mmCIF file with all atom_site columns, C-alpha atoms in Angstrom:
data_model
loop_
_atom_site.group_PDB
_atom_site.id
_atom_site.type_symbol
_atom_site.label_atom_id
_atom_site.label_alt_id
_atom_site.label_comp_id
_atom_site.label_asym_id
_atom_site.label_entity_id
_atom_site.label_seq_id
_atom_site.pdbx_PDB_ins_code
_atom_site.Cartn_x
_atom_site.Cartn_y
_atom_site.Cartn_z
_atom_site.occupancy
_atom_site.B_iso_or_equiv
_atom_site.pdbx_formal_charge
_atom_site.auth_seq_id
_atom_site.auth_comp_id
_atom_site.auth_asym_id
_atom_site.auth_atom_id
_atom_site.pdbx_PDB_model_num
ATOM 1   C CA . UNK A 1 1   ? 0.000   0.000  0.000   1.00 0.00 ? 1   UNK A CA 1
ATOM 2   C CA . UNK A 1 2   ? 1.109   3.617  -0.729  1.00 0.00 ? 2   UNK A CA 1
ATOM 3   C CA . UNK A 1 3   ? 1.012   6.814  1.122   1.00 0.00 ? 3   UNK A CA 1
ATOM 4   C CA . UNK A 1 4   ? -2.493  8.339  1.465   1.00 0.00 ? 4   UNK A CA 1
ATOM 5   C CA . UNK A 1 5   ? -2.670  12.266 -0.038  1.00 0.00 ? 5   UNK A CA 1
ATOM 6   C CA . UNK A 1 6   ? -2.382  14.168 2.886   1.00 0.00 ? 6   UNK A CA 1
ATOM 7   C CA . UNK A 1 7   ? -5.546  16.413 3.023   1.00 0.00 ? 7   UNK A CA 1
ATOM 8   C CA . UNK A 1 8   ? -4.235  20.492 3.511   1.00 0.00 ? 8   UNK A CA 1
ATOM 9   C CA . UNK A 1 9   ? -6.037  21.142 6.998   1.00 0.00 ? 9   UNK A CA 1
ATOM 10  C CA . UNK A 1 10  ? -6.780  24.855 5.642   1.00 0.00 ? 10  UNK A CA 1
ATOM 11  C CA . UNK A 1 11  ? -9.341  22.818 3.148   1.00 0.00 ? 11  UNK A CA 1
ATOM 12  C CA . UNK A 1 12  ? -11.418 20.644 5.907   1.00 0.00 ? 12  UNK A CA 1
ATOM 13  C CA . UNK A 1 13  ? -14.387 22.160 7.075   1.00 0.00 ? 13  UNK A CA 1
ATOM 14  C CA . UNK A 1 14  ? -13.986 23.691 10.489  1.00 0.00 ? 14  UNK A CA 1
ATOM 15  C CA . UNK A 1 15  ? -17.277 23.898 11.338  1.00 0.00 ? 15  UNK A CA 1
ATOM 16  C CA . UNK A 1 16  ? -20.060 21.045 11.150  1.00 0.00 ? 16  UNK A CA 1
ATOM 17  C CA . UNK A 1 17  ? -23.903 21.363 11.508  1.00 0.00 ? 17  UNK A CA 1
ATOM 18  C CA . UNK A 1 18  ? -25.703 18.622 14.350  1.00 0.00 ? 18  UNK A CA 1
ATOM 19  C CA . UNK A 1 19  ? -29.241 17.857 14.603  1.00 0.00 ? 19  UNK A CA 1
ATOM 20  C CA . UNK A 1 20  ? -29.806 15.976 18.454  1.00 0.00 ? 20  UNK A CA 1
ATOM 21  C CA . UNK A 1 21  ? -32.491 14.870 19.310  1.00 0.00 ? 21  UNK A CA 1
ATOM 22  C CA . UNK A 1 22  ? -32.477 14.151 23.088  1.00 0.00 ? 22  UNK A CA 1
ATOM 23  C CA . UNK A 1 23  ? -34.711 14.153 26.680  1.00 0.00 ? 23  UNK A CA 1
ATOM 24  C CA . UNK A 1 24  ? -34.924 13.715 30.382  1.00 0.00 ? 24  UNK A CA 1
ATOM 25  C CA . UNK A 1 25  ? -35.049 9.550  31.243  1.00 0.00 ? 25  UNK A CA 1
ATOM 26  C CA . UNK A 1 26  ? -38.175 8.258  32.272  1.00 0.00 ? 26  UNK A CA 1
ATOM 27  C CA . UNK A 1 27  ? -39.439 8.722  35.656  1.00 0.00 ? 27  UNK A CA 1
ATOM 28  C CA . UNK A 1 28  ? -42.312 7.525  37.715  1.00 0.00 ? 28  UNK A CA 1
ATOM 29  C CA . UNK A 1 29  ? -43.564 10.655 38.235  1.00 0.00 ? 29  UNK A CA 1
ATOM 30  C CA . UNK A 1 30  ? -43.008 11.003 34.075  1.00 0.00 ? 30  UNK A CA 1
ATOM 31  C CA . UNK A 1 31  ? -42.978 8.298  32.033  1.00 0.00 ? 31  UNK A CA 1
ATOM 32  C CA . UNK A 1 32  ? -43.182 9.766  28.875  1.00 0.00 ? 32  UNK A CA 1
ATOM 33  C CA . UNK A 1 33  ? -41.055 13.348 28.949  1.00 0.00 ? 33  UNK A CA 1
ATOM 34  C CA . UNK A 1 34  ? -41.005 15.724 26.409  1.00 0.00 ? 34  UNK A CA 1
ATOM 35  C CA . UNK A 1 35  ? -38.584 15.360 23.085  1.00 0.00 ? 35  UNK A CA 1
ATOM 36  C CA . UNK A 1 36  ? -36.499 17.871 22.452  1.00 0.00 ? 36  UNK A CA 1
ATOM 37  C CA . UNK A 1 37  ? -34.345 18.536 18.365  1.00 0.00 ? 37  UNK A CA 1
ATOM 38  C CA . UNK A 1 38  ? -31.850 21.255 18.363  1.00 0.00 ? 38  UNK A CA 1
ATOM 39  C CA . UNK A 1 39  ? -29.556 21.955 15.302  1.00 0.00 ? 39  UNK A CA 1
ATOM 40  C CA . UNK A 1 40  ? -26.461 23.354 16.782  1.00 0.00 ? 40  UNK A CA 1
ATOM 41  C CA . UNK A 1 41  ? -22.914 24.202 15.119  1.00 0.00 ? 41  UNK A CA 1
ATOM 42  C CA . UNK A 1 42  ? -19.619 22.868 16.515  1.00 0.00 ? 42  UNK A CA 1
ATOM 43  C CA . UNK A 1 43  ? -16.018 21.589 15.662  1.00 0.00 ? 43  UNK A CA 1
ATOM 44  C CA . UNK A 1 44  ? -17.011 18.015 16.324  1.00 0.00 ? 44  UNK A CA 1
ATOM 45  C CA . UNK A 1 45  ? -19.918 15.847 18.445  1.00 0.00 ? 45  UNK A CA 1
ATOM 46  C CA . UNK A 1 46  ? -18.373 15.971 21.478  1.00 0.00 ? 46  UNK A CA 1
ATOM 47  C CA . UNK A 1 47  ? -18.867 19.649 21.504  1.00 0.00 ? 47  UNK A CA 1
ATOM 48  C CA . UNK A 1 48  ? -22.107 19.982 19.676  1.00 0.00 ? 48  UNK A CA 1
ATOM 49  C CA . UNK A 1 49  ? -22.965 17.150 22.528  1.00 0.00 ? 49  UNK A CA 1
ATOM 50  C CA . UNK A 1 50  ? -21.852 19.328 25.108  1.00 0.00 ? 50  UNK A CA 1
ATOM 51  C CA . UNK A 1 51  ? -24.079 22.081 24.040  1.00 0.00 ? 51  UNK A CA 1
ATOM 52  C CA . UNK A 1 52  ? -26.919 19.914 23.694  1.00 0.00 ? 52  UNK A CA 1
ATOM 53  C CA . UNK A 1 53  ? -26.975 19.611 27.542  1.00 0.00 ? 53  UNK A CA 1
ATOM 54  C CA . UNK A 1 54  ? -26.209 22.926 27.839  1.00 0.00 ? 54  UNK A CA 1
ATOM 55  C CA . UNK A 1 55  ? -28.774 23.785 26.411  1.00 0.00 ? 55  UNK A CA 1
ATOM 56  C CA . UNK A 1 56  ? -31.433 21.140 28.212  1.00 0.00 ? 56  UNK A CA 1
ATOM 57  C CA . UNK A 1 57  ? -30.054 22.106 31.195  1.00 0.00 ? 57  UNK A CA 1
ATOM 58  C CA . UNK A 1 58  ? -31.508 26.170 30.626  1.00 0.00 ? 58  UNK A CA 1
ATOM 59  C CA . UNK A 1 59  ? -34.837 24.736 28.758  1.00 0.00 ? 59  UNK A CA 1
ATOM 60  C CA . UNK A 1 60  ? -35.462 21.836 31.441  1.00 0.00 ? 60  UNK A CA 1
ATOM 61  C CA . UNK A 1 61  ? -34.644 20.376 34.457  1.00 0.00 ? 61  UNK A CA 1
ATOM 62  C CA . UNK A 1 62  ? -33.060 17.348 32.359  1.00 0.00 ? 62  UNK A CA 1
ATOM 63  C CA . UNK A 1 63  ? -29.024 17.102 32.593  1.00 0.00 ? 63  UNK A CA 1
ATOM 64  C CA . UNK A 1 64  ? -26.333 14.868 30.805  1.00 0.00 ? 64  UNK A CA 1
ATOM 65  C CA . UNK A 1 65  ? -26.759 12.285 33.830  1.00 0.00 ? 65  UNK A CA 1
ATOM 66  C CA . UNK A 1 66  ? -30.554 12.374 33.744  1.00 0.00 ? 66  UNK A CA 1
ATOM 67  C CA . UNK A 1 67  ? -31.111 12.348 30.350  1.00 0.00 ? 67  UNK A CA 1
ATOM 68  C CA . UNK A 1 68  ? -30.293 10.532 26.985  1.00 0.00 ? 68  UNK A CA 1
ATOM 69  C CA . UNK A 1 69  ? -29.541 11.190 23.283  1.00 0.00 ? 69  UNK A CA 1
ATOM 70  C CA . UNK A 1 70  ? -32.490 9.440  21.036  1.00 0.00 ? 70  UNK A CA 1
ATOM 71  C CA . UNK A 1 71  ? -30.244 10.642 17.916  1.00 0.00 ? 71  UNK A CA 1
ATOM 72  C CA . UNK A 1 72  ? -27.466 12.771 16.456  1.00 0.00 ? 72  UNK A CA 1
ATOM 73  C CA . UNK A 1 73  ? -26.702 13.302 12.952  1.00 0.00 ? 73  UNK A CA 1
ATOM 74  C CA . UNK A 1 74  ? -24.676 15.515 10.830  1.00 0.00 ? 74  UNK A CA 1
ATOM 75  C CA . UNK A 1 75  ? -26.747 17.473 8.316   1.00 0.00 ? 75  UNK A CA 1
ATOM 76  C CA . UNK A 1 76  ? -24.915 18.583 5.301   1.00 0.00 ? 76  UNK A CA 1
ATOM 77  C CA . UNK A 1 77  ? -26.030 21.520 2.531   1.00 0.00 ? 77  UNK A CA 1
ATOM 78  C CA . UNK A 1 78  ? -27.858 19.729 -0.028  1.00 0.00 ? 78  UNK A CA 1
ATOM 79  C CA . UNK A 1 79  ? -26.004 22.056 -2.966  1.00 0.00 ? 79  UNK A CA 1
ATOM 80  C CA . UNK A 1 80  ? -22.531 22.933 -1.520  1.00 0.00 ? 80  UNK A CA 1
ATOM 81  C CA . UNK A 1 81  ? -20.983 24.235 -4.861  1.00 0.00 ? 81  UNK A CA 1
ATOM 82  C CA . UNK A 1 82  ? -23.217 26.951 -5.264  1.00 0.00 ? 82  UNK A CA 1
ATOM 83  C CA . UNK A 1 83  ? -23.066 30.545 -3.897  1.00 0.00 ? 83  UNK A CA 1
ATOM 84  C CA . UNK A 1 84  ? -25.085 31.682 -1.509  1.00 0.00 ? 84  UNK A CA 1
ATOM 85  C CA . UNK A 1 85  ? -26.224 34.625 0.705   1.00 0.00 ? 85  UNK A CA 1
ATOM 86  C CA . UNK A 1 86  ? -26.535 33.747 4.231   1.00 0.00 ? 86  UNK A CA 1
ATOM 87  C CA . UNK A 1 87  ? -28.659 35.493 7.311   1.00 0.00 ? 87  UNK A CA 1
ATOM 88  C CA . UNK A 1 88  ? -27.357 34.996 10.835  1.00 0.00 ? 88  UNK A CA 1
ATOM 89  C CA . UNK A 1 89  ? -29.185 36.166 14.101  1.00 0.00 ? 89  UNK A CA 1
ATOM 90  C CA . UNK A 1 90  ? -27.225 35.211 16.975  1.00 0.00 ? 90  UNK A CA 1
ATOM 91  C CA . UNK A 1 91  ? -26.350 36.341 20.640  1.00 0.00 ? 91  UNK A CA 1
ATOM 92  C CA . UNK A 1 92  ? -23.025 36.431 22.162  1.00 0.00 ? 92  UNK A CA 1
ATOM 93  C CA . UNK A 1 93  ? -21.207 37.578 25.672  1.00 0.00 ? 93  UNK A CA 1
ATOM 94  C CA . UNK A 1 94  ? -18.996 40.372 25.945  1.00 0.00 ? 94  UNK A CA 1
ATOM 95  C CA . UNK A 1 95  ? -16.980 41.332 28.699  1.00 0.00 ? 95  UNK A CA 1
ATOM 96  C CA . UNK A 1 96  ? -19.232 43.383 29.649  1.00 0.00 ? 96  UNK A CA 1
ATOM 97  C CA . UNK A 1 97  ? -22.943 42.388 28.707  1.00 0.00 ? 97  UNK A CA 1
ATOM 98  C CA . UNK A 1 98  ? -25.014 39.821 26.299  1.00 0.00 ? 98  UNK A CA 1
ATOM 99  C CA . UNK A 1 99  ? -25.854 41.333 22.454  1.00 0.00 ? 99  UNK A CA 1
ATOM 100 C CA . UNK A 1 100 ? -28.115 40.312 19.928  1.00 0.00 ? 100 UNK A CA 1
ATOM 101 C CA . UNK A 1 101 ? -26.645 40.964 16.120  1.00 0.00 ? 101 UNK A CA 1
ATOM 102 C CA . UNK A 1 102 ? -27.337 39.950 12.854  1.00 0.00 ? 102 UNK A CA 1
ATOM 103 C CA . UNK A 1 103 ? -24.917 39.500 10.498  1.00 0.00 ? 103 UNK A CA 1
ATOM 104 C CA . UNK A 1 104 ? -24.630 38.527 6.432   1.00 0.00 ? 104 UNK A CA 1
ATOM 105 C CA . UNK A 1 105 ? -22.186 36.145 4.584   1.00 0.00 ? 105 UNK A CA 1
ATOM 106 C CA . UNK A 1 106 ? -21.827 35.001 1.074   1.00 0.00 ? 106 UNK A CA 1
ATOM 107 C CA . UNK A 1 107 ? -20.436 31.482 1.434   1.00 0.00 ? 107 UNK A CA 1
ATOM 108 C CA . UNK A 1 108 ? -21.410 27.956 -0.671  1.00 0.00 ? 108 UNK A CA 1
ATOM 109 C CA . UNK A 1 109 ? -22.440 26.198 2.567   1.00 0.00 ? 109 UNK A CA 1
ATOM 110 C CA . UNK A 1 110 ? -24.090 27.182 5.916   1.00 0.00 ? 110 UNK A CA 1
ATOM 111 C CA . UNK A 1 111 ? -21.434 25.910 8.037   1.00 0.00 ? 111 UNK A CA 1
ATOM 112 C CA . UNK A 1 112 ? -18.727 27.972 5.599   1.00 0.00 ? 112 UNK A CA 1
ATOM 113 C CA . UNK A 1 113 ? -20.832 31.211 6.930   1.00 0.00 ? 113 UNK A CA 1
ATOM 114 C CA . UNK A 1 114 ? -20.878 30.116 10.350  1.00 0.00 ? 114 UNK A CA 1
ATOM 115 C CA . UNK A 1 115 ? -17.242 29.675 10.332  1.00 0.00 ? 115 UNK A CA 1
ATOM 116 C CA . UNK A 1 116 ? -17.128 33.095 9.059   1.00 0.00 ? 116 UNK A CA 1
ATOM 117 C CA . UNK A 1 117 ? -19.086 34.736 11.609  1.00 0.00 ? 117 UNK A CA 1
ATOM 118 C CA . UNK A 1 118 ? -16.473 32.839 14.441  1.00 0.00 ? 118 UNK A CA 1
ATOM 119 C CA . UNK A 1 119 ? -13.586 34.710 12.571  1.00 0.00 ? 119 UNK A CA 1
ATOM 120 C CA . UNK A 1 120 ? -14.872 37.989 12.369  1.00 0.00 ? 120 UNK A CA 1
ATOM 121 C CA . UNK A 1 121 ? -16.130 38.124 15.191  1.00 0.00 ? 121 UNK A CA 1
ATOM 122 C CA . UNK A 1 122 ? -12.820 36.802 16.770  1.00 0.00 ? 122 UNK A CA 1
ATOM 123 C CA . UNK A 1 123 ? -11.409 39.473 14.846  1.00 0.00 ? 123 UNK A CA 1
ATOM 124 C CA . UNK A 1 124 ? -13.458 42.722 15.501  1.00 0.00 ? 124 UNK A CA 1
ATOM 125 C CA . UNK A 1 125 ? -15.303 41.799 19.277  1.00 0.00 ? 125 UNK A CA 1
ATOM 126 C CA . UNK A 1 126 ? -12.461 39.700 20.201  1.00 0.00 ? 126 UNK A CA 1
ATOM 127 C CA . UNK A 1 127 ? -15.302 37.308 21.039  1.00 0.00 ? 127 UNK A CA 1
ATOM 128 C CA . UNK A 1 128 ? -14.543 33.766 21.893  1.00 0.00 ? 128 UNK A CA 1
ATOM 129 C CA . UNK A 1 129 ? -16.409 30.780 20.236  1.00 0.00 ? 129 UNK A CA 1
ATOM 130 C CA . UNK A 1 130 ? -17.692 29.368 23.006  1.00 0.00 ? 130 UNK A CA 1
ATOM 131 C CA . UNK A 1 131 ? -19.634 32.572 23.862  1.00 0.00 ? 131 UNK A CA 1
ATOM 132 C CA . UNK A 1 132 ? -21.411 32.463 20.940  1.00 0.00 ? 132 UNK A CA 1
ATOM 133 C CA . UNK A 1 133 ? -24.784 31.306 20.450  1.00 0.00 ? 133 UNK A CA 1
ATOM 134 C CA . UNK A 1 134 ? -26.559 30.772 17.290  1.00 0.00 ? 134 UNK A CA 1
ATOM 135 C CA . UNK A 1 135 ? -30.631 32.367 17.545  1.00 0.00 ? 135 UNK A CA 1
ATOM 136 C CA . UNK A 1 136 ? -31.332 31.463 13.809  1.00 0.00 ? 136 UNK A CA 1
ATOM 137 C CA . UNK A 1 137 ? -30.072 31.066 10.022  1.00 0.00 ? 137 UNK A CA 1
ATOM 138 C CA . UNK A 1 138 ? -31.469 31.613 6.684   1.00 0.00 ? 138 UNK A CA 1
ATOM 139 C CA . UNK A 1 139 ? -30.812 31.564 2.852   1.00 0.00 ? 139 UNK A CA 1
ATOM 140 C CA . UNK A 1 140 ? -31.426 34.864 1.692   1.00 0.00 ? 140 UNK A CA 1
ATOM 141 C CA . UNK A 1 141 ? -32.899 36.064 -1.750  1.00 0.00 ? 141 UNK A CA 1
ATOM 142 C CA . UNK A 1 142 ? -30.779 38.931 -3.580  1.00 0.00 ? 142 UNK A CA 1
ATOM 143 C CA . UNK A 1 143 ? -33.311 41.516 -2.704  1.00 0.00 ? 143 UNK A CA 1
ATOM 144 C CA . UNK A 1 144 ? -33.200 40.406 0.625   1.00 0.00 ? 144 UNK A CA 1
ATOM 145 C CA . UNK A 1 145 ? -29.781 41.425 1.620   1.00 0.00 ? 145 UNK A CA 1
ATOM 146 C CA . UNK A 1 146 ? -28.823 44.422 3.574   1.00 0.00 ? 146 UNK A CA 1
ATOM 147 C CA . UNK A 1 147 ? -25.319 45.068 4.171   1.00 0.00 ? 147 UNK A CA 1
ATOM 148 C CA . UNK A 1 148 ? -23.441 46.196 1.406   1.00 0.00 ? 148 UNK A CA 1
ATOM 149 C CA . UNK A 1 149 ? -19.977 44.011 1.728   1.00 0.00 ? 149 UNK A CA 1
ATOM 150 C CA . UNK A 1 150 ? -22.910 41.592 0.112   1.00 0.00 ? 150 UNK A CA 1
ATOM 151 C CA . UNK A 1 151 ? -24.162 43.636 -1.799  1.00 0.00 ? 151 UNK A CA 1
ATOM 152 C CA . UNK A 1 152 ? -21.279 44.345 -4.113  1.00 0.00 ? 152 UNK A CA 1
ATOM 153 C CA . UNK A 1 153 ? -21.244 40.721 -4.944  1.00 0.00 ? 153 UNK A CA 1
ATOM 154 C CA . UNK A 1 154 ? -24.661 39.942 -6.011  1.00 0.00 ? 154 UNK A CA 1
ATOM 155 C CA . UNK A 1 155 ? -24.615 41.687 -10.266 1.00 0.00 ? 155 UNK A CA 1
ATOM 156 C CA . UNK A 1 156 ? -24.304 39.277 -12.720 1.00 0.00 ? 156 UNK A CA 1
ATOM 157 C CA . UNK A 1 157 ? -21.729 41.115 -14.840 1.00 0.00 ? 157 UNK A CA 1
ATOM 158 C CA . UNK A 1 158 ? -19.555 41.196 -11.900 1.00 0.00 ? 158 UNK A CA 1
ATOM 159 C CA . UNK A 1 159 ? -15.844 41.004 -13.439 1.00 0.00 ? 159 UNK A CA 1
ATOM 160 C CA . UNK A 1 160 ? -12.496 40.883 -11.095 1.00 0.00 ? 160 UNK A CA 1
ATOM 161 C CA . UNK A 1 161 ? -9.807  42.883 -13.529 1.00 0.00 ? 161 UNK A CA 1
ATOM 162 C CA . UNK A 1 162 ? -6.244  40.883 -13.356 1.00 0.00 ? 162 UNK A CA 1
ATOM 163 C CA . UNK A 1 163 ? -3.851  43.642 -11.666 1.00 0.00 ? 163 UNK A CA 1
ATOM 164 C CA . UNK A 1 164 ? 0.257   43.738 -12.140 1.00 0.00 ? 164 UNK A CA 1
ATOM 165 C CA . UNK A 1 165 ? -0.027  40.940 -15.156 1.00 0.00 ? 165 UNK A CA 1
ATOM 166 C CA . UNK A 1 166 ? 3.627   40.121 -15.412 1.00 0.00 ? 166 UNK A CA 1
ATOM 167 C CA . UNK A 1 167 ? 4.737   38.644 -18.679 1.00 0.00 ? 167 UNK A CA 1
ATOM 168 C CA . UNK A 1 168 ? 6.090   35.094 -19.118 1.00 0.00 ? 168 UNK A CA 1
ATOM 169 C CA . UNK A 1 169 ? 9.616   35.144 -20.047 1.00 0.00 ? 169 UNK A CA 1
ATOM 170 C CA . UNK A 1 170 ? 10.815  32.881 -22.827 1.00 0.00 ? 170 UNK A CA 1
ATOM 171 C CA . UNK A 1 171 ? 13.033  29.780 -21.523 1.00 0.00 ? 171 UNK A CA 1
ATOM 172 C CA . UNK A 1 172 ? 15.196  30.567 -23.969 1.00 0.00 ? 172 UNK A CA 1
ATOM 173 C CA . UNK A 1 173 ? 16.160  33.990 -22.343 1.00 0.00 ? 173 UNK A CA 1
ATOM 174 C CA . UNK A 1 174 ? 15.225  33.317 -18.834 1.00 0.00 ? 174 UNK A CA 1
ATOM 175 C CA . UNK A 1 175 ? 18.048  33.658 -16.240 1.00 0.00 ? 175 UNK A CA 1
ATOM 176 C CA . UNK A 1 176 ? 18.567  33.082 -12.346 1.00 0.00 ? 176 UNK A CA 1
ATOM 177 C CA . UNK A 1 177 ? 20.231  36.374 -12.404 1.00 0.00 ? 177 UNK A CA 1
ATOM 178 C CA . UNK A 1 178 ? 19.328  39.250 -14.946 1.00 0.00 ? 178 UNK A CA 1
ATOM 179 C CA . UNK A 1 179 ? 21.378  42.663 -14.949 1.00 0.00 ? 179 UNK A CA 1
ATOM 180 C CA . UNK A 1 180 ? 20.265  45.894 -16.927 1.00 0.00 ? 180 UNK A CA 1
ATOM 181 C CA . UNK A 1 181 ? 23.083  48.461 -17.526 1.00 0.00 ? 181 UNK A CA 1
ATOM 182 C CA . UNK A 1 182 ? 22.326  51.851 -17.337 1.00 0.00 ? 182 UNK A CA 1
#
């Protein structure tokens, strides 16, 4: 057997998308509790786990040693080589208090925008991933968008000009080491 390709780990996806579906363990006093879904984004199912009871632990009573996971899956972007405009409502902790933003990405999958919104906001609230928590996301139409950095991306005749073109030099003439005199 021969050596695998190595995959580049600036190509794999940094972000994934869960759907659990989870709830408190059967008492006496309630057999039957109530099911709860949540589609939450993390870096791998431990994590998006992890949030899950986090989560349960706000809504309900129910906690990681009281409850149990009735299913976890990934869910994946059903067209992922297409462009899309993205919608993000989400809440996160400061040092000082709790905000609500919305934010808009272009990006071919969901979780490509939600790894977007980590890194800026990393980069402009200094905001830390943990303290970030995801309200909602939609696809949004080209009318629908609002901030202009999304804008500018939407015509159809949009053209990126090639700046600095530098000629290819013939092998024949090409040198390690050219001097001009003067």
């Amino acid at each position: 057997m021969g050596k695998s390709a190595a995959i580049c780990p600036t190509l794999v996806q940094k972000m994934h998308q869960y759907q659990i579906v989870g709830r408190a363990q059967p008492t006496k006093k309630q057999p039957e509790p109530k099911i709860y879904r949540m589609k939450l984004f993390a870096k791998n199912k431990v994590i998006a786990r992890s949030k899950f009871w986090y989560f349960m632990k706000k809504l309900t009573k129910a906690k990681k040693t009281g409850g149990e996971l009735l299913a976890m899956n990934e869910i994946r972007d059903a067209k992922p080589m297409v462009a899309k405009q993205y919608g993000v409502w989400f809440r996160y902790q400061s040092r000082t208090d709790t905000h609500n933003m919305y934010k808009e990405f272009r990006d071919v999958t969901l979780t490509g925008a939600v790894g977007q919104l980590i890194q800026e906001m990393a980069g402009r609230h200094r905001a830390l991933p943990e303290s970030i928590q995801i309200i909602d996301t939609t696809i949004l139409k080209e009318d629908e968008c609002k901030r202009a950095h999304v804008r500018q991306l939407l015509p159809k005749n949009l053209k990126y000009p090639q700046i600095n073109r530098v000629k290819p030099i013939l092998p024949s003439i090409r040198r390690t080491f050219y001097c001009k005199k003067k």
